[in-house]
Coordinates of C-alpha atoms in Angstrom, one line a residue:
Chain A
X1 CA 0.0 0.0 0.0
X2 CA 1.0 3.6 -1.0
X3 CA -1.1 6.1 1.0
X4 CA -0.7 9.8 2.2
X5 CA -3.2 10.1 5.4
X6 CA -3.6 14.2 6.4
X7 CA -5.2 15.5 9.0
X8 CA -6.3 18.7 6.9
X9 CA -6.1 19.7 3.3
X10 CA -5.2 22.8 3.9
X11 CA -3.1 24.6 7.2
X12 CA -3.2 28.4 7.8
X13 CA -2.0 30.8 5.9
X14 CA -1.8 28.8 2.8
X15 CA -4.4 27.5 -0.1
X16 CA -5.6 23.9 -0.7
X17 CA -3.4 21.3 -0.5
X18 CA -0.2 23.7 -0.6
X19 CA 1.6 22.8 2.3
X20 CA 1.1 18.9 0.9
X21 CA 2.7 19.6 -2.8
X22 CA 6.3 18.0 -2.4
X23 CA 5.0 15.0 -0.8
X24 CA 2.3 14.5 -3.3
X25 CA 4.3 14.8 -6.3
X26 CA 6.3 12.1 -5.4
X27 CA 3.5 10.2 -4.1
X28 CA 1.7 10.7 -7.7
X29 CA 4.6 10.8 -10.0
X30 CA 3.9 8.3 -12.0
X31 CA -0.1 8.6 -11.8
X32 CA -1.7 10.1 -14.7
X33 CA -5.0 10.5 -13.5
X34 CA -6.6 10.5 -9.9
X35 CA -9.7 9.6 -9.1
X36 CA -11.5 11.8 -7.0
X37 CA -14.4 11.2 -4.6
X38 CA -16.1 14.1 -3.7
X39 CA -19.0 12.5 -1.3
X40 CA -18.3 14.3 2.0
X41 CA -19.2 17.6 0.3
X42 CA -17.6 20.6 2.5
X43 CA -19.8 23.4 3.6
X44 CA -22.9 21.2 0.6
X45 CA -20.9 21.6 -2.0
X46 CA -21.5 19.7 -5.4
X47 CA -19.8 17.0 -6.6
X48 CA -18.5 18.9 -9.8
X49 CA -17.4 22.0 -7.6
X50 CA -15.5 19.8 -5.2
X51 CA -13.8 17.8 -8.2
X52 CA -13.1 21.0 -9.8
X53 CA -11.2 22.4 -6.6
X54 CA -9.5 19.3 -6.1
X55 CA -8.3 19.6 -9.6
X56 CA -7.3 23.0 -9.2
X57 CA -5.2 21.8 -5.7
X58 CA -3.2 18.4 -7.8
X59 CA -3.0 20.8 -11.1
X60 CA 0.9 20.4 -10.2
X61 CA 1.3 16.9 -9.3
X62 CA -0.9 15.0 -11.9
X63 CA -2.6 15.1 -15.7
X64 CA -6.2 15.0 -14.8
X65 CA -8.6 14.5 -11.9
X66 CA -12.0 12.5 -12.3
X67 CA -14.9 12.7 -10.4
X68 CA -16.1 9.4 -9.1
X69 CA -19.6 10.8 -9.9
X70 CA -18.5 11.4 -13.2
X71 CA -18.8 7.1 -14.0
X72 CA -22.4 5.0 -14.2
X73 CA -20.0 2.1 -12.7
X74 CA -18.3 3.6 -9.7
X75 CA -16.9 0.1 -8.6
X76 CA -15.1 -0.7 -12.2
X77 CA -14.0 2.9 -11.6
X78 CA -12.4 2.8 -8.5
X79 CA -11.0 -1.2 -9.3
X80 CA -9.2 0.2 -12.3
X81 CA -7.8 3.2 -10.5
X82 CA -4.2 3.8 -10.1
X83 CA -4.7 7.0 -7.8
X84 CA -7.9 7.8 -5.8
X85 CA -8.0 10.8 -3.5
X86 CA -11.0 10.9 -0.8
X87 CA -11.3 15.0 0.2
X88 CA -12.5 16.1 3.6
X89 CA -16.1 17.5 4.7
X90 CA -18.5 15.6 6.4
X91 CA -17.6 12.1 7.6
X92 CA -21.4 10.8 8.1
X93 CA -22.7 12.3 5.0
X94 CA -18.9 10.3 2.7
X95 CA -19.6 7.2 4.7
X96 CA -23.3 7.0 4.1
X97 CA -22.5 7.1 0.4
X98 CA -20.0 4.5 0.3
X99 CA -21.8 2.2 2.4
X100 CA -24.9 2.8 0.4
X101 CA -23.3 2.2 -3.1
X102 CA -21.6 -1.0 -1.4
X103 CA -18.1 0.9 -2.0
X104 CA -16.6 0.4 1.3
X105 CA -14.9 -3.2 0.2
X106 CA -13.7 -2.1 -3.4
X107 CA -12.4 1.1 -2.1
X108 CA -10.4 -1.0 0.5
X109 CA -9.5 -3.4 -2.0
X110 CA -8.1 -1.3 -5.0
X111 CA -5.9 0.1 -2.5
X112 CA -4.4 -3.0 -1.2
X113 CA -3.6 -3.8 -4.8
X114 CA -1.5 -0.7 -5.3
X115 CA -4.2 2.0 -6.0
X116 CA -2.1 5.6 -4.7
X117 CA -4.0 6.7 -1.9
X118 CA -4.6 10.1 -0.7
X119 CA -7.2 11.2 2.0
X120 CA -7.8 14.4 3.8
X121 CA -9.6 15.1 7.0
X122 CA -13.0 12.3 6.3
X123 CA -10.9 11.3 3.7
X124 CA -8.1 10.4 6.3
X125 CA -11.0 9.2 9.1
X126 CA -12.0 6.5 6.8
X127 CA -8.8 4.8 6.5
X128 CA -9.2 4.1 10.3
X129 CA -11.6 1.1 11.9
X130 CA -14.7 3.3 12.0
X131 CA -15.4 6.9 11.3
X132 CA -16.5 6.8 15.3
X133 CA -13.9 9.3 16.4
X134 CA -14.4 12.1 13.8
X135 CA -15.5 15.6 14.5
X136 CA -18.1 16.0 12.8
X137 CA -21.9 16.7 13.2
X138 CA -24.1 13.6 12.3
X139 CA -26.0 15.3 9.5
X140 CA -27.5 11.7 7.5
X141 CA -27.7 8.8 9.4
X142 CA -25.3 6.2 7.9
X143 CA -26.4 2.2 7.7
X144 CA -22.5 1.4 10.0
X145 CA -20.2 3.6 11.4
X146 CA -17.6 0.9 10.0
X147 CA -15.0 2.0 7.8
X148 CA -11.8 0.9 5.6
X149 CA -9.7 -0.2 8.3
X150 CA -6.7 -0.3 6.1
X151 CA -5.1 1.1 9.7
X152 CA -5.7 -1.0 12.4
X153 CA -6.3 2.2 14.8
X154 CA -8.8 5.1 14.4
X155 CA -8.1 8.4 13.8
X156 CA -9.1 12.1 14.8
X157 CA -8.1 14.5 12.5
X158 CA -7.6 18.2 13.1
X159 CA -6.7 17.1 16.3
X160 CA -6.7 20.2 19.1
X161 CA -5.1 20.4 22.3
X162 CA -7.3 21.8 25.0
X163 CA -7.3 25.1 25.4
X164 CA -6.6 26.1 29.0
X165 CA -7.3 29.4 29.2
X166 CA -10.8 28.5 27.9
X167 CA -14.1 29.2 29.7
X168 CA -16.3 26.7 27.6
X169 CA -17.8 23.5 29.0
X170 CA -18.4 21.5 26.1
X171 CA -15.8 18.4 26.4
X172 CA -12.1 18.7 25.7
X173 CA -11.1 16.4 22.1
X174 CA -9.1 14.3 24.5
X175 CA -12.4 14.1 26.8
X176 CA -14.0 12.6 23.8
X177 CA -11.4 10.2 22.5
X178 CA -11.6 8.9 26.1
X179 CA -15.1 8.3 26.3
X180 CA -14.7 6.7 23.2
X181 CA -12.6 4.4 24.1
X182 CA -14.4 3.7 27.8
X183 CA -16.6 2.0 24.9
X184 CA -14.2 0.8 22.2
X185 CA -11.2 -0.6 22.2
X186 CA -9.1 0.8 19.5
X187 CA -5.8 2.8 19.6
X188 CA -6.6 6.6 18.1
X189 CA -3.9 8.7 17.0
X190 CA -4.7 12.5 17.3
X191 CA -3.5 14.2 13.9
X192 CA -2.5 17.9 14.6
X193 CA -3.2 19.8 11.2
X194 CA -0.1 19.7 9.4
X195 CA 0.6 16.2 10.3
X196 CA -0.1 13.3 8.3
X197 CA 0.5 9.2 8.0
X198 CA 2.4 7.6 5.5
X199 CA 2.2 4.2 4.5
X200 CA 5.1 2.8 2.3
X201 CA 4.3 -0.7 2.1
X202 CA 4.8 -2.6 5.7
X203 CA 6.1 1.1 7.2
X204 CA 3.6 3.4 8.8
X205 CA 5.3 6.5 9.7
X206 CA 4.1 9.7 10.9
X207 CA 5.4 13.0 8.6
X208 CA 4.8 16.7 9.0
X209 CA 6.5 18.8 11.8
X210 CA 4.6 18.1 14.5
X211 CA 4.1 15.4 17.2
X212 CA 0.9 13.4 16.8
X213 CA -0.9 12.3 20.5
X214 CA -1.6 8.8 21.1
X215 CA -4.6 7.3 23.1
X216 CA -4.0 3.3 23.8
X217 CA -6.5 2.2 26.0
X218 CA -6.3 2.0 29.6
X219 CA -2.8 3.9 29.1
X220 CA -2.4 8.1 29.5
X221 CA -2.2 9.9 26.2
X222 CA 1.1 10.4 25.1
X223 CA 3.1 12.3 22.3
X224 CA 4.6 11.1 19.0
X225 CA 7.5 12.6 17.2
X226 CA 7.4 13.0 13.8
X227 CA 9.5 10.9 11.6
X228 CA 9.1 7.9 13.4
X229 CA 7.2 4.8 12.8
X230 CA 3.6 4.3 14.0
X231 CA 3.7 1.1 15.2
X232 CA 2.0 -0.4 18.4
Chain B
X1 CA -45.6 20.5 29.5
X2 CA -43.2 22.2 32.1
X3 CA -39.7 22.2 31.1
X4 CA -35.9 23.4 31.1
X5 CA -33.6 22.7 28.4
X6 CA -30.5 23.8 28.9
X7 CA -27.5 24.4 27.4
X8 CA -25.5 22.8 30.0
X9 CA -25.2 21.5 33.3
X10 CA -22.4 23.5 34.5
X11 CA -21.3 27.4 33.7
X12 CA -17.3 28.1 33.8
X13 CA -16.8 29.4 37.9
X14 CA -19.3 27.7 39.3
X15 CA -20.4 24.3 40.1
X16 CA -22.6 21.7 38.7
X17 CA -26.3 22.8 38.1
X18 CA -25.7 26.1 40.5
X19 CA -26.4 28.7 37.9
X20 CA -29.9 27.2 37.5
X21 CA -30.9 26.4 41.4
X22 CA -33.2 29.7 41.6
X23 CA -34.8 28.3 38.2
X24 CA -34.9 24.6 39.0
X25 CA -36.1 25.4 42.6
X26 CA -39.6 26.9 41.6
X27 CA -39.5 24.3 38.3
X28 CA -39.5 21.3 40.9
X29 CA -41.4 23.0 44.0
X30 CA -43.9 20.3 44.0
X31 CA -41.7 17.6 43.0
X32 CA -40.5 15.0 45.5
X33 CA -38.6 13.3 44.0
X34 CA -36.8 13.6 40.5
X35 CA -35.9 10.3 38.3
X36 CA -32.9 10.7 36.5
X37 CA -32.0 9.0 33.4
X38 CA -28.2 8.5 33.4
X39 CA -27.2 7.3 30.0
X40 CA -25.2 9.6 28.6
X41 CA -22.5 8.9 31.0
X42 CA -19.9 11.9 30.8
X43 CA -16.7 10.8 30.8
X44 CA -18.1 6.9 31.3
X45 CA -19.1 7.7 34.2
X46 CA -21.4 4.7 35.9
X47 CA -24.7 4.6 36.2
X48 CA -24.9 5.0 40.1
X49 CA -21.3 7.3 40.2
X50 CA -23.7 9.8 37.8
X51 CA -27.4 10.0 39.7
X52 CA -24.9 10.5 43.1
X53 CA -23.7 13.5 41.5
X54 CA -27.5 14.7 39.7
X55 CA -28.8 13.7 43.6
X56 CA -26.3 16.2 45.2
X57 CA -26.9 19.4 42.4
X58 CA -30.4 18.9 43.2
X59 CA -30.2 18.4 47.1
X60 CA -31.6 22.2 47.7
X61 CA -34.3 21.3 45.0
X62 CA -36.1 18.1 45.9
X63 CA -36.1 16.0 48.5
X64 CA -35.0 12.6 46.5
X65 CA -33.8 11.8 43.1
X66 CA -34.0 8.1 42.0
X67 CA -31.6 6.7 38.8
X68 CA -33.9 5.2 36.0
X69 CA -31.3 2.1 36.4
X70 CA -32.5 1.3 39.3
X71 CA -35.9 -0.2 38.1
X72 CA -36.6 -3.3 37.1
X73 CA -39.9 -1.7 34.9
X74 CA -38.4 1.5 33.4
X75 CA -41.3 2.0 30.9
X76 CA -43.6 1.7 34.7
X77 CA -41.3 4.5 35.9
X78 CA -41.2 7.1 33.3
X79 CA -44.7 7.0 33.3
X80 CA -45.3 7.2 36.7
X81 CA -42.4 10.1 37.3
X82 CA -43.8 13.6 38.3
X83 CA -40.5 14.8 37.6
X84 CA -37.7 13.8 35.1
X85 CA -33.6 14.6 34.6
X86 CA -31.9 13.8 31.6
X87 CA -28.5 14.5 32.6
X88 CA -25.8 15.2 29.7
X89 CA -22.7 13.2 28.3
X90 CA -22.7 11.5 24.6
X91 CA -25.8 12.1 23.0
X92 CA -25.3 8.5 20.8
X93 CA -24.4 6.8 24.3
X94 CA -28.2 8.3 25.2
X95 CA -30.0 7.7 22.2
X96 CA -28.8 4.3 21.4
X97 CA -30.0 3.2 24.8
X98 CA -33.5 5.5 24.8
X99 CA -34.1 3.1 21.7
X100 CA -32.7 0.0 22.2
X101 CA -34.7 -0.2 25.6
X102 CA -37.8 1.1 23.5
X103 CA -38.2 4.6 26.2
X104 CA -38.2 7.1 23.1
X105 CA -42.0 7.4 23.4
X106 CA -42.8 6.8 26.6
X107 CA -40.5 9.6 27.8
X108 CA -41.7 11.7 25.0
X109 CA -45.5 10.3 26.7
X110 CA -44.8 11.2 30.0
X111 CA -43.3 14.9 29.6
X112 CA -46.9 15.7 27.4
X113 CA -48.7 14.6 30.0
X114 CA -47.4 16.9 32.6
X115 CA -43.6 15.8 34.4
X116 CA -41.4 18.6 34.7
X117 CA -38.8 18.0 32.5
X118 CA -35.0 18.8 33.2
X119 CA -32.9 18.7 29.9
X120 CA -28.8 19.6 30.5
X121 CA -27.0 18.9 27.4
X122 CA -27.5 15.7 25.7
X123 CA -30.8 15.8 28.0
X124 CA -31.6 18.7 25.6
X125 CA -30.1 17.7 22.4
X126 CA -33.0 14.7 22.4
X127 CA -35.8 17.4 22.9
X128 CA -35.4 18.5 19.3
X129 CA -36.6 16.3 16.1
X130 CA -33.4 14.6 15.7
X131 CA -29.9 14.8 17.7
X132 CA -28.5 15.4 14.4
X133 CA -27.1 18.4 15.7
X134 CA -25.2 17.2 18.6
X135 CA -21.2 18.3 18.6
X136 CA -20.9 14.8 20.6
X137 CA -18.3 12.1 18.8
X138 CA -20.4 8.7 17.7
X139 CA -19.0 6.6 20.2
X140 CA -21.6 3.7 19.5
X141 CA -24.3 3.8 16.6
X142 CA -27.4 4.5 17.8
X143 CA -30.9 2.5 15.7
X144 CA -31.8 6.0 15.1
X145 CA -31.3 9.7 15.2
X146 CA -34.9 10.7 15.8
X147 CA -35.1 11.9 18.9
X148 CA -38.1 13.3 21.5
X149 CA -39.2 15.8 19.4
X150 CA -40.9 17.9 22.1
X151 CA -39.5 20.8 20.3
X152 CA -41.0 21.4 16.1
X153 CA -37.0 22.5 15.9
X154 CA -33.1 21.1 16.9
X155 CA -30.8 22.4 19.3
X156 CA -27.4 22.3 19.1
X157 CA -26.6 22.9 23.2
X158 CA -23.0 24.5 24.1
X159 CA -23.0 26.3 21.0
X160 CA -19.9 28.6 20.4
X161 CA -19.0 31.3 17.9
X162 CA -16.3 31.5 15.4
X163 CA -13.0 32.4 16.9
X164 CA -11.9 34.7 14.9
X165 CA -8.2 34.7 15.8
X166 CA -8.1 30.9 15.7
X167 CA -6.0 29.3 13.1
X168 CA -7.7 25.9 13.4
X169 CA -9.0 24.6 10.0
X170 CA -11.7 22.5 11.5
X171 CA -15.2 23.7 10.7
X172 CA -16.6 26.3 12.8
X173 CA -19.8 25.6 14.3
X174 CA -22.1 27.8 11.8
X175 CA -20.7 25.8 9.4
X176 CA -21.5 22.6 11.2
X177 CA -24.8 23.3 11.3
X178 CA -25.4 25.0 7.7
X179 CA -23.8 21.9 6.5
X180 CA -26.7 20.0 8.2
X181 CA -29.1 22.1 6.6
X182 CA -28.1 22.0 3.0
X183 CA -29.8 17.9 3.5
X184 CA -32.2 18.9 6.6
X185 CA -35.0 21.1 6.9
X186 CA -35.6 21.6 10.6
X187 CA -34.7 25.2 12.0
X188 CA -31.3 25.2 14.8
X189 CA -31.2 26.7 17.9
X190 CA -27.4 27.4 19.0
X191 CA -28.3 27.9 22.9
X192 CA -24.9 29.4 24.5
X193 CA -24.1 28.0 27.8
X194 CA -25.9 30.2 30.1
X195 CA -28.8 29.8 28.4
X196 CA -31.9 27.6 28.6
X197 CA -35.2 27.3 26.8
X198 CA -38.4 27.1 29.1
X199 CA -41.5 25.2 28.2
X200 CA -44.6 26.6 30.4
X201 CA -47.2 24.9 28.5
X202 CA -47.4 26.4 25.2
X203 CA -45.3 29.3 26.0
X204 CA -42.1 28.6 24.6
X205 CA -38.9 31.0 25.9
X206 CA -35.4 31.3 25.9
X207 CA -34.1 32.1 29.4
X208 CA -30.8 33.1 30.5
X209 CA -28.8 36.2 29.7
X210 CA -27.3 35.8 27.2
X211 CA -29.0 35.7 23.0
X212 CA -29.2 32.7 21.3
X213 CA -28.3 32.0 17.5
X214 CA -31.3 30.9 15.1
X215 CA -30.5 29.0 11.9
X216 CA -33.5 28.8 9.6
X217 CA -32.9 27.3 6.3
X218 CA -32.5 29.4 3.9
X219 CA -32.1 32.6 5.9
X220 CA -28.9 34.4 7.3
X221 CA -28.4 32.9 11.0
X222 CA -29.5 36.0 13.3
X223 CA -29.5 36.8 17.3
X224 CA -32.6 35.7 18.9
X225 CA -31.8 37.9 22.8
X226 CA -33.5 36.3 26.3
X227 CA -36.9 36.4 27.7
X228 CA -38.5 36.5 24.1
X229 CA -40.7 33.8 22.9
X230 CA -39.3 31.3 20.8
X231 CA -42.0 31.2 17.7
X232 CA -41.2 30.5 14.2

């Protein structure tokens, strides 16, 4: 497996995907075309807007960018990729979808077999056991919470530190992850924006310039340097 | 109906339910005893661990409060309660079990027929149509979103504007809930904690001081301010 697993698309102060470019020309530089799936629609967005921003973003890396909406047979499309890239928006609402069109197992599949992966935010969530430590607001009611599971661990993207200084009640992220896992019993890595996984084949490493923060179960939270290999 | 749903349990400087005694004093003077439903379990909390600490905020108020766990017919004793606390936590942790234990319409039975209701939280998430506006992380999959739908509208409890001087790329809260209105029609409360909306039969209110933010579909989100009726 070949896959580039961000926390964010995009990190202040610069435009979509910038911050990413280096690592994602080599990661597609020998992918003419990536397929895009545009399902977790950020802020409602159509599926031909999104594609058309995500083409705009890889405009440096690769030839061409195709929606997966674009195809009346999504699964031969996304068998027969060599590059797919699953953007960010609402987790619920991109799950749903692939769930619904039974594209959860040929999603996993073509990227076992060497399909160029990259995912974003939802698009990074997925590649976990279950989508059941995103951020998001439940806005559709998907039939499993289950996802790809090409990780064995779940992730939280845009992961933020609590904010000490704070007055608001609502619970800290690492509040959450911990009720989570008073429930569950996978391993979730906290992805600061700016971070992201790398798998190169049987090496899972964490890039970017930032520490990631680990949550193993019945452990305390600690932090990962970057650079190193995720590995538990 | 007679109730108090409010954005949370707890304001920052004071403890657990004391911003609200005045209120819940006259909302429970001829209430006994309270039963408390303690399934959302902040923090995973237990069962017992969480009505010892809903007993103790409500020790000036009423004389005893009773966990819902601790009866063998829980259908018998919603029905029978004069007065009811829904306590908050994860809203999926409360849902799933309102459902799976079939209490979704008895509860919603009961408060028609005249308990005083107490709602912090979660408890006030599940007295809109659906908790699809909950910021809670979907720690176990519910059967449903639907929720009590004592309220025609959703409320999305500890809500929080826009830091303008954040450099965070997760979505801000607006867009949360605009994002859950481009596929739902219901309109949004965003109650600020401090705030709580008071049912007094068909009078409908938001209480507190501070204003509340309304989301209507279709329509800029605009300041609804305290002690106004709540009428769309």
């Amino acid at each position: 497996m070949q896959a580039i697993i961000a926390s964010t698309s995009t990190v202040h102060g610069s435009s979509y995907l910038d911050y990413l470019k280096p690592t994602l020309k080599n990661h597609f530089h020998d992918s003419e075309e990536v397929l895009f799936i545009p399902f977790a629609r950020p802020g409602g967005i159509s599926h031909e807007d999104y594609t058309a921003k995500a083409s705009q973003g890889l405009k440096s890396c690769v030839k061409s960018v195709k929606g997966l909406h674009e195809f009346s047979d999504m699964k031969q499309a996304i068998s027969e990729a060599k590059a797919i890239f699953v953007g960010g928006g609402n987790t619920f609402l991109l799950v749903k979808q692939l769930h619904e069109l039974d594209l959860m197992k040929t999603l996993k599949r073509s990227i076992e077999h060497g399909a160029r992966y990259l995912g974003t935010s939802a698009g990074s969530n997925i590649c976990g056991v279950s989508m059941q430590t995103t951020n998001d607001m439940p806005i559709v009611y998907p039939p499993s919470f289950q996802a790809l599971g090409i990780l064995d661990f779940n992730i939280n993207p845009h992961y933020l530190d609590a904010d000490m200084s704070s007055t608001h009640k609502g619970e800290t992220r690492e509040t959450r992850i911990k009720e989570f896992q008073t429930l569950n019993s996978e391993i979730v890595i906290g992805l600061r924006e700016g971070s992201w996984i790398k798998i190169n084949n049987l090496e899972i490493t964490l890039e970017g310039a930032l520490p990631a923060r680990i949550f193993e179960p019945g452990k305390q939270a600690y932090e990962l340097n970057p650079n190193r290999p995720i590995k538990f």
